[in-house]
Short mmCIF file of C-alpha atoms in Angstrom, two decimals:
data_model
loop_
_atom_site.label_atom_id
_atom_site.label_comp_id
_atom_site.label_asym_id
_atom_site.label_seq_id
_atom_site.Cartn_x
_atom_site.Cartn_y
_atom_site.Cartn_z
CA MET X 1 0.00 0.00 0.00
CA SER X 2 1.05 3.62 -0.45
CA PRO X 3 1.84 5.72 2.63
CA PRO X 4 -1.06 8.00 3.58
CA ASP X 5 -1.30 11.69 2.81
CA ARG X 6 0.59 13.60 5.49
CA GLY X 7 -0.21 17.18 4.69
CA GLY X 8 -1.65 17.72 8.16
CA ARG X 9 -1.58 20.99 10.04
CA SER X 10 0.48 21.88 13.06
CA GLY X 11 0.67 25.03 15.13
CA ALA X 12 -1.31 28.20 14.53
CA GLY X 13 -2.74 27.23 11.15
CA ALA X 14 0.65 26.48 9.59
CA GLN X 15 1.26 23.64 7.20
CA ARG X 16 3.26 20.98 9.00
CA ARG X 17 6.62 20.38 7.39
CA ARG X 18 7.48 16.82 6.47
CA VAL X 19 10.64 15.20 7.84
CA VAL X 20 12.66 12.58 6.00
CA VAL X 21 15.70 10.50 6.89
CA THR X 22 18.66 11.12 4.59
CA GLY X 23 21.47 9.55 6.64
CA ILE X 24 21.89 6.61 9.02
CA GLY X 25 24.81 5.28 11.03
CA THR X 26 25.37 2.74 13.79
CA VAL X 27 28.05 1.03 15.84
CA ASN X 28 26.66 -1.89 17.83
CA PRO X 29 27.39 -5.49 18.90
CA LEU X 30 26.40 -6.87 15.50
CA GLY X 31 28.68 -4.63 13.45
CA LEU X 32 30.68 -1.44 13.17
CA ASP X 33 28.50 0.07 10.46
CA VAL X 34 25.01 -0.17 9.00
CA ASP X 35 25.75 -2.85 6.41
CA ALA X 36 27.50 -5.16 8.88
CA PHE X 37 24.72 -4.69 11.44
CA TRP X 38 21.93 -5.45 8.97
CA LYS X 39 23.62 -8.47 7.43
CA ALA X 40 24.17 -10.01 10.87
CA ALA X 41 20.63 -9.19 11.97
CA LEU X 42 19.02 -10.82 8.94
CA GLU X 43 21.22 -13.87 9.46
CA GLY X 44 20.05 -14.10 13.07
CA HIS X 45 23.44 -13.71 14.68
CA SER X 46 23.86 -12.98 18.37
CA GLY X 47 26.22 -10.27 19.61
CA VAL X 48 26.24 -11.65 23.15
CA GLY X 49 29.27 -13.29 24.72
CA PRO X 50 31.38 -13.39 27.88
CA ILE X 51 32.42 -9.96 29.16
CA THR X 52 36.03 -9.31 28.18
CA THR X 53 36.82 -5.88 29.63
CA PHE X 54 36.86 -6.56 33.38
CA ASP X 55 36.81 -9.36 35.95
CA THR X 56 33.25 -10.66 36.40
CA SER X 57 33.98 -13.46 38.85
CA ASP X 58 32.04 -11.78 41.67
CA LEU X 59 28.99 -10.98 39.52
CA ASP X 60 25.88 -13.06 38.93
CA THR X 61 25.89 -11.99 35.28
CA GLN X 62 29.11 -12.49 33.35
CA ILE X 63 27.85 -11.89 29.80
CA ALA X 64 27.00 -8.84 27.71
CA ALA X 65 26.74 -7.66 24.12
CA GLU X 66 30.01 -5.78 23.65
CA VAL X 67 30.99 -3.80 20.55
CA LYS X 68 33.80 -5.84 19.06
CA GLY X 69 36.77 -4.56 17.08
CA PHE X 70 36.13 -0.88 17.73
CA ASP X 71 39.40 1.11 17.64
CA PRO X 72 38.93 4.62 19.06
CA GLU X 73 42.29 5.78 17.72
CA ALA X 74 41.05 5.18 14.18
CA HIS X 75 38.50 7.93 14.73
CA PHE X 76 39.96 10.32 17.32
CA GLU X 77 43.28 11.86 18.17
CA ARG X 78 44.79 10.64 21.44
CA ARG X 79 44.33 14.02 23.10
CA GLU X 80 40.63 13.90 22.21
CA LEU X 81 40.20 10.50 23.82
CA LYS X 82 41.27 11.95 27.18
CA ARG X 83 38.05 13.91 27.32
CA ILE X 84 35.53 11.67 25.51
CA ASP X 85 33.88 8.74 27.28
CA ARG X 86 33.25 5.54 25.29
CA THR X 87 29.53 6.35 25.19
CA ASN X 88 30.25 9.45 23.15
CA GLN X 89 33.02 7.85 21.11
CA LEU X 90 30.45 5.39 19.78
CA PHE X 91 27.89 8.15 19.26
CA LEU X 92 30.24 10.39 17.31
CA VAL X 93 31.32 7.56 15.02
CA ALA X 94 27.66 6.73 14.33
CA CYS X 95 27.14 10.44 13.60
CA ASP X 96 30.12 10.44 11.23
CA GLN X 97 28.53 7.58 9.32
CA ALA X 98 25.09 9.21 9.20
CA MET X 99 26.46 12.53 7.98
CA ALA X 100 28.56 10.82 5.30
CA ASP X 101 25.55 8.76 4.24
CA ALA X 102 23.53 11.97 3.91
CA GLY X 103 26.25 13.53 1.78
CA ILE X 104 26.97 16.25 4.33
CA SER X 105 30.49 16.87 5.62
CA SER X 106 30.06 19.65 8.17
CA PHE X 107 28.86 23.22 8.59
CA ILE X 108 32.05 24.52 10.16
CA ASP X 109 32.92 26.63 7.11
CA ASP X 110 29.35 27.82 6.65
CA PRO X 111 28.07 29.20 9.97
CA GLU X 112 24.95 30.64 8.37
CA ALA X 113 23.89 27.16 7.23
CA GLY X 114 24.90 25.74 10.63
CA GLU X 115 22.35 28.02 12.28
CA ARG X 116 19.60 26.01 10.57
CA VAL X 117 20.84 22.65 11.89
CA ALA X 118 19.83 21.01 15.18
CA VAL X 119 21.29 18.18 17.22
CA VAL X 120 19.47 16.04 19.78
CA SER X 121 21.18 13.16 21.58
CA GLY X 122 19.69 10.56 23.87
CA VAL X 123 21.39 8.65 26.67
CA GLY X 124 20.37 6.73 29.77
CA PHE X 125 23.33 7.17 32.08
CA GLY X 126 25.97 9.28 30.37
CA GLY X 127 29.64 8.54 30.91
CA MET X 128 29.20 5.89 33.58
CA LYS X 129 32.55 4.19 33.01
CA SER X 130 34.43 7.49 33.20
CA PHE X 131 32.49 8.48 36.31
CA ILE X 132 33.43 5.23 38.06
CA GLU X 133 37.08 5.64 37.02
CA GLU X 134 37.21 9.19 38.41
CA ILE X 135 35.55 8.17 41.68
CA ASP X 136 38.07 5.34 42.04
CA MET X 137 40.89 7.81 41.45
CA LEU X 138 39.43 10.22 44.01
CA ARG X 139 39.16 7.50 46.67
CA SER X 140 42.56 5.91 46.00
CA ARG X 141 44.82 8.88 45.19
CA GLY X 142 42.98 12.00 46.29
CA PRO X 143 41.12 14.93 44.74
CA HIS X 144 44.14 16.42 42.97
CA ARG X 145 44.63 13.35 40.80
CA ILE X 146 41.23 13.25 39.14
CA SER X 147 40.97 14.42 35.52
CA PRO X 148 40.06 18.03 34.68
CA TYR X 149 37.88 16.42 32.02
CA GLY X 150 35.93 14.44 34.64
CA THR X 151 32.80 16.56 34.24
CA PRO X 152 32.60 16.75 30.43
CA LYS X 153 33.34 13.03 30.21
CA THR X 154 30.39 12.13 32.40
CA ILE X 155 27.52 14.60 31.94
CA PRO X 156 24.70 13.20 29.78
CA ASN X 157 24.33 16.15 27.40
CA MET X 158 27.88 15.98 26.10
CA GLY X 159 26.98 13.79 23.12
CA ALA X 160 24.97 16.64 21.62
CA GLY X 161 27.65 19.14 22.57
CA LEU X 162 30.49 17.15 21.02
CA ALA X 163 28.49 16.50 17.84
CA ALA X 164 27.76 20.22 17.52
CA ILE X 165 31.46 21.01 17.85
CA ARG X 166 32.46 18.25 15.43
CA PHE X 167 30.07 19.34 12.68
CA GLY X 168 29.61 23.07 13.26
CA ILE X 169 25.97 22.79 14.35
CA LEU X 170 24.78 26.16 15.68
CA GLY X 171 21.00 25.63 15.84
CA PRO X 172 18.82 24.05 18.54
CA SER X 173 20.60 21.52 20.75
CA ASN X 174 19.14 19.20 23.35
CA CYS X 175 19.62 15.92 25.19
CA THR X 176 16.88 13.50 26.21
CA VAL X 177 17.60 11.42 29.32
CA THR X 178 14.64 9.07 29.54
CA ALA X 179 16.41 5.80 30.28
CA CYS X 180 15.84 3.17 27.58
CA ALA X 181 13.48 5.46 25.65
CA ALA X 182 16.12 8.19 25.32
CA SER X 183 17.28 7.90 21.72
CA ALA X 184 13.76 7.30 20.41
CA ASN X 185 12.80 10.48 22.28
CA ALA X 186 15.76 12.24 20.67
CA ILE X 187 14.56 11.29 17.18
CA GLY X 188 11.02 12.37 17.99
CA GLU X 189 12.08 15.69 19.47
CA ALA X 190 14.42 16.41 16.56
CA THR X 191 11.55 15.65 14.19
CA GLU X 192 9.42 18.22 15.98
CA VAL X 193 12.19 20.83 15.73
CA VAL X 194 12.28 20.41 11.95
CA ARG X 195 8.50 20.18 11.65
CA ARG X 196 7.97 23.54 13.33
CA GLY X 197 10.64 25.25 11.25
CA ALA X 198 13.25 25.87 13.95
CA ALA X 199 15.78 23.96 11.83
CA ASP X 200 15.97 22.45 8.37
CA VAL X 201 18.32 19.59 9.27
CA ALA X 202 18.76 17.67 12.50
CA LEU X 203 21.28 15.11 13.69
CA ALA X 204 19.57 12.80 16.17
CA GLY X 205 20.19 9.51 17.93
CA GLY X 206 21.78 8.15 21.04
CA SER X 207 24.26 5.84 22.66
CA GLU X 208 25.24 3.93 25.77
CA ALA X 209 28.38 2.18 27.01
CA CYS X 210 28.09 1.13 30.63
CA ILE X 211 29.24 -2.47 30.58
CA CYS X 212 31.25 -2.20 33.79
CA ASP X 213 31.12 -3.71 37.25
CA PHE X 214 28.71 -1.10 38.59
CA GLY X 215 26.46 -1.26 35.54
CA ILE X 216 26.13 -5.02 35.73
CA ALA X 217 25.92 -5.16 39.53
CA THR X 218 23.13 -2.61 39.85
CA PHE X 219 20.92 -4.39 37.32
CA ASN X 220 21.76 -7.72 38.99
CA GLN X 221 20.51 -6.32 42.27
CA ALA X 222 17.31 -5.30 40.51
CA ARG X 223 17.05 -8.89 39.21
CA ALA X 224 16.73 -7.56 35.67
CA LEU X 225 19.64 -9.31 33.91
CA SER X 226 19.89 -12.77 32.46
CA THR X 227 22.29 -15.09 34.29
CA ARG X 228 22.50 -17.60 31.44
CA ASN X 229 26.29 -17.38 31.56
CA GLU X 230 26.84 -20.88 30.20
CA ASP X 231 25.02 -20.11 26.94
CA PRO X 232 25.47 -16.41 26.14
CA GLU X 233 24.11 -16.45 22.59
CA ALA X 234 20.82 -17.88 23.86
CA ALA X 235 20.52 -15.50 26.81
CA SER X 236 18.51 -12.73 25.17
CA ARG X 237 15.19 -14.37 24.29
CA PRO X 238 12.35 -11.84 24.14
CA PHE X 239 8.83 -13.25 24.43
CA ASP X 240 10.18 -16.78 25.00
CA GLY X 241 8.77 -18.80 27.88
CA ASN X 242 12.25 -19.44 29.31
CA ARG X 243 13.48 -15.84 29.35
CA ASP X 244 15.22 -14.81 32.55
CA GLY X 245 16.16 -11.17 32.02
CA PHE X 246 17.76 -8.80 29.56
CA VAL X 247 21.35 -8.76 28.35
CA MET X 248 23.16 -5.45 28.59
CA GLY X 249 24.64 -4.16 25.36
CA GLU X 250 26.49 -1.09 24.21
CA GLY X 251 26.28 0.87 21.00
CA ALA X 252 24.99 3.92 19.17
CA GLY X 253 22.71 4.95 16.36
CA ALA X 254 22.37 8.26 14.53
CA LEU X 255 20.01 9.65 11.89
CA VAL X 256 20.16 12.75 9.73
CA LEU X 257 16.67 14.22 9.52
CA GLU X 258 15.83 16.77 6.90
CA GLU X 259 12.94 18.89 5.80
CA ARG X 260 11.57 17.04 2.80
CA GLU X 261 11.62 19.84 0.22
CA ARG X 262 15.20 20.72 1.11
CA ALA X 263 16.26 17.08 0.76
CA ILE X 264 14.56 16.77 -2.63
CA ALA X 265 16.04 20.06 -3.85
CA ARG X 266 19.59 18.95 -3.15
CA GLY X 267 19.03 15.50 -4.66
CA ALA X 268 19.47 13.62 -1.41
CA ARG X 269 18.73 9.92 -1.15
CA ILE X 270 15.71 9.56 1.12
CA HIS X 271 15.69 6.41 3.23
CA ALA X 272 12.29 6.90 4.87
CA GLU X 273 9.97 9.48 6.36
CA ILE X 274 9.21 9.95 10.04
CA ILE X 275 5.46 10.42 10.15
CA GLY X 276 4.47 9.77 13.76
CA TYR X 277 5.77 10.39 17.28
CA GLY X 278 3.93 9.48 20.47
CA MET X 279 4.83 9.72 24.15
CA SER X 280 3.15 8.69 27.37
CA THR X 281 3.93 7.89 30.98
CA ASP X 282 2.97 4.81 32.98
CA ALA X 283 2.77 6.72 36.30
CA PHE X 284 3.03 3.39 38.06
CA HIS X 285 6.49 2.26 39.29
CA VAL X 286 10.15 3.24 39.03
CA THR X 287 11.10 0.10 37.09
CA LEU X 288 8.00 -1.99 36.34
CA PRO X 289 5.64 -1.20 33.45
CA ARG X 290 1.99 -0.53 34.18
CA PRO X 291 0.17 -3.90 34.08
CA GLY X 292 -2.18 -4.28 31.16
CA GLY X 293 -0.10 -2.06 28.87
CA ARG X 294 -2.26 1.05 29.04
CA GLY X 295 0.66 3.50 29.14
CA ALA X 296 2.59 1.92 26.28
CA ALA X 297 -0.57 1.57 24.20
CA LEU X 298 -1.28 5.28 24.64
CA ALA X 299 2.12 6.18 23.12
CA MET X 300 1.44 3.85 20.18
CA LYS X 301 -2.01 5.31 19.61
CA GLN X 302 -0.66 8.84 19.76
CA ALA X 303 2.05 7.99 17.23
CA MET X 304 -0.51 6.51 14.84
CA ARG X 305 -2.77 9.53 15.29
CA ASP X 306 0.15 11.85 14.62
CA ALA X 307 0.96 9.84 11.49
CA SER X 308 -2.68 9.78 10.31
CA VAL X 309 -2.59 5.99 9.99
CA GLU X 310 -4.85 3.21 11.21
CA PRO X 311 -3.76 0.01 12.97
CA GLY X 312 -4.19 -1.94 9.75
CA ASP X 313 -1.64 0.30 8.04
CA ILE X 314 1.23 -0.86 10.28
CA ASP X 315 3.21 -3.53 8.43
CA TYR X 316 5.82 -4.27 11.13
CA ILE X 317 6.56 -3.39 14.75
CA ASN X 318 10.06 -3.38 16.18
CA ALA X 319 9.26 -4.15 19.78
CA HIS X 320 10.99 -2.87 22.88
CA GLY X 321 11.18 -6.61 23.60
CA THR X 322 13.70 -6.72 26.43
CA SER X 323 13.50 -10.43 27.38
CA THR X 324 12.23 -9.62 30.87
CA GLU X 325 9.15 -11.22 32.36
CA ALA X 326 7.34 -7.94 32.98
CA ASN X 327 8.12 -6.07 29.74
CA ASP X 328 7.33 -8.80 27.25
CA VAL X 329 3.91 -9.61 28.64
CA THR X 330 2.99 -5.96 29.09
CA GLU X 331 4.16 -4.99 25.62
CA THR X 332 2.15 -7.81 24.08
CA GLU X 333 -0.92 -6.51 25.90
CA ALA X 334 -0.12 -2.95 24.83
CA ILE X 335 0.10 -3.90 21.15
CA LYS X 336 -3.29 -5.59 21.42
CA LEU X 337 -4.77 -2.49 23.06
CA ALA X 338 -3.29 -0.14 20.49
CA LEU X 339 -4.03 -2.14 17.35
CA GLY X 340 -6.98 -4.21 18.47
CA GLU X 341 -6.83 -7.97 18.98
CA GLU X 342 -7.41 -8.87 15.33
CA MET X 343 -4.86 -6.48 13.83
CA ALA X 344 -2.31 -7.27 16.54
CA ALA X 345 -2.51 -10.95 15.67
CA ALA X 346 -1.94 -10.14 11.99
CA THR X 347 1.00 -7.74 12.45
CA PRO X 348 4.57 -9.08 12.57
CA VAL X 349 6.49 -8.00 15.66
CA SER X 350 10.13 -8.69 16.38
CA SER X 351 12.80 -7.71 18.88
CA THR X 352 16.28 -7.05 17.56
CA LYS X 353 17.41 -6.98 21.20
CA SER X 354 17.45 -10.77 20.90
CA MET X 355 20.62 -10.19 18.84
CA THR X 356 22.06 -6.83 19.94
CA GLY X 357 21.24 -7.11 23.61
CA HIS X 358 19.69 -4.06 25.23
CA LEU X 359 21.59 -0.91 24.25
CA LEU X 360 19.74 1.12 26.90
CA GLY X 361 19.86 4.79 25.82
CA GLY X 362 21.11 3.78 22.38
CA ALA X 363 18.44 1.17 21.71
CA GLY X 364 15.71 3.33 20.17
CA ALA X 365 17.96 4.84 17.50
CA VAL X 366 19.39 1.49 16.39
CA GLU X 367 15.92 -0.03 16.30
CA ALA X 368 14.58 2.89 14.24
CA ILE X 369 17.38 2.16 11.77
CA ALA X 370 16.24 -1.49 11.70
CA CYS X 371 12.75 -0.27 10.78
CA ILE X 372 14.16 1.89 7.98
CA LEU X 373 16.15 -1.04 6.59
CA ALA X 374 13.09 -3.31 6.81
CA ILE X 375 11.25 -0.80 4.60
CA ARG X 376 14.18 -0.55 2.19
CA ASP X 377 14.74 -4.27 1.73
CA GLY X 378 11.32 -5.76 2.45
CA MET X 379 12.89 -7.98 5.12
CA LEU X 380 11.84 -8.39 8.74
CA PRO X 381 14.63 -9.10 11.23
CA PRO X 382 13.89 -12.11 13.45
CA THR X 383 13.45 -12.58 17.16
CA ILE X 384 16.05 -15.27 17.77
CA ASN X 385 15.96 -17.81 20.61
CA GLN X 386 12.22 -18.38 20.23
CA GLU X 387 11.91 -21.92 21.51
CA VAL X 388 9.33 -22.22 24.28
CA PRO X 389 5.87 -20.66 23.79
CA ASP X 390 4.59 -18.33 26.50
CA PRO X 391 0.79 -18.28 26.56
CA ALA X 392 0.92 -14.63 27.66
CA CYS X 393 3.05 -13.71 24.61
CA ASP X 394 1.00 -14.92 21.68
CA LEU X 395 1.73 -12.59 18.76
CA ASP X 396 3.74 -13.21 15.58
CA TYR X 397 7.29 -12.45 16.77
CA VAL X 398 9.03 -13.47 13.50
CA PRO X 399 10.68 -16.40 15.29
CA ASN X 400 14.33 -17.26 14.59
CA THR X 401 14.46 -16.56 10.85
CA ALA X 402 14.21 -13.31 8.89
CA ARG X 403 11.12 -12.99 6.72
CA GLN X 404 10.43 -11.34 3.40
CA ALA X 405 7.44 -9.00 3.51
CA ASP X 406 5.92 -5.93 1.90
CA VAL X 407 6.81 -3.13 4.31
CA ASP X 408 5.66 0.45 3.85
CA ILE X 409 4.92 1.60 7.40
CA THR X 410 6.64 0.51 10.60
CA MET X 411 6.44 1.30 14.28
CA SER X 412 9.31 1.26 16.78
CA ASN X 413 8.58 1.00 20.51
CA SER X 414 10.89 2.17 23.30
CA PHE X 415 10.08 2.13 27.00
CA GLY X 416 12.22 3.31 29.91
CA PHE X 417 12.49 3.02 33.68
CA GLY X 418 10.33 5.66 35.30
CA GLY X 419 7.47 4.80 32.97
CA HIS X 420 8.64 6.67 29.85
CA ASN X 421 6.98 5.34 26.69
CA VAL X 422 7.84 6.38 23.13
CA ALA X 423 6.59 5.13 19.77
CA LEU X 424 7.84 6.25 16.36
CA VAL X 425 6.09 5.58 13.06
CA LEU X 426 8.37 5.46 9.99
CA ALA X 427 7.21 5.10 6.40
CA ARG X 428 8.44 4.57 2.91
CA HIS X 429 8.88 7.98 1.33
CA GLY X 430 6.17 8.86 -1.13
CA ASP X 431 4.44 11.86 -2.67
#
């Protein structure tokens, strides 16, 4: 089917500007760029393995989805690395890829153009690893030995700040810190900035890199992580009856968003269009989703309303799908509430977290990219490790093997601790 007409109105009688995606980039446990990520995802590979960066012998969980083969010195000068946490190293490399894919180098030599460009980053924790390192230094060697870059390495907003510096972005800048919904929020907020005319181009996405002893230990204490240490590749199993928690991952995703007429005028390749953005709050618990899925369903309904689409128009949903007992059941219920029982049963849903692990603040951006690639190639990424049916999770989760399908409109769900719910609707670009 063709995407619906999206000439809706926004603001005080103004025509709402349309926002398209002209660049994508990612660094994640399945690959160091978009092509490697997508190939591995369609082949159903797992990025999970034993943790290699620190001693895990005292931890209940000893596995994670690490980014493999990433060489920071291939992308940054050594002096830069002293002030950039790994979270933002991954984010900036994803941004480099997205900008190159969009055919944009930077705006440093054209400040006037840079004034019409925005940047919005999303992150859950910020520079957790750097923060822990500086605290350790403070406790062991005293306050005069900590780094003068301790603050910029750890504060959450620095991804947006560093990207602005790197590319000469002078327009609106923001950072969304909504836990695991953060980078989906960043994409949605950047879309709104372009829609309302505050910028013509936006760089948006997010990242996370907190695979460290504190990061693992705190989620262990919350009983949120899988402890399937003996079989890492099978540990992340969203919607499966034998799931026992999520697997922490690290990674980043970035998108270049552009006002449609500008993109067409410069002959840009358009990957997809962002047509819907919905947010809601569970108002229930600091970590658990609201039972029954009402909060998550509200975000999905709002996104569809914003996109002017009906439940039957959604061809694929990339689920939040964390592999936890509470999320997977609640999200299944939410999809049924949002789409209706009949349409929910007919709509393919999959969780790429079964392969990437949970990238926390970076998850939403990478999963939005998966939706874009599903539209491009007509292929649905699988939910791997689907072995044991769960009666409470009874939708079509594209089990174990990628599937060919006609895909014009997709939805990506992202939910975060604190009850933050975000849904994005992405579509094939049309007239």
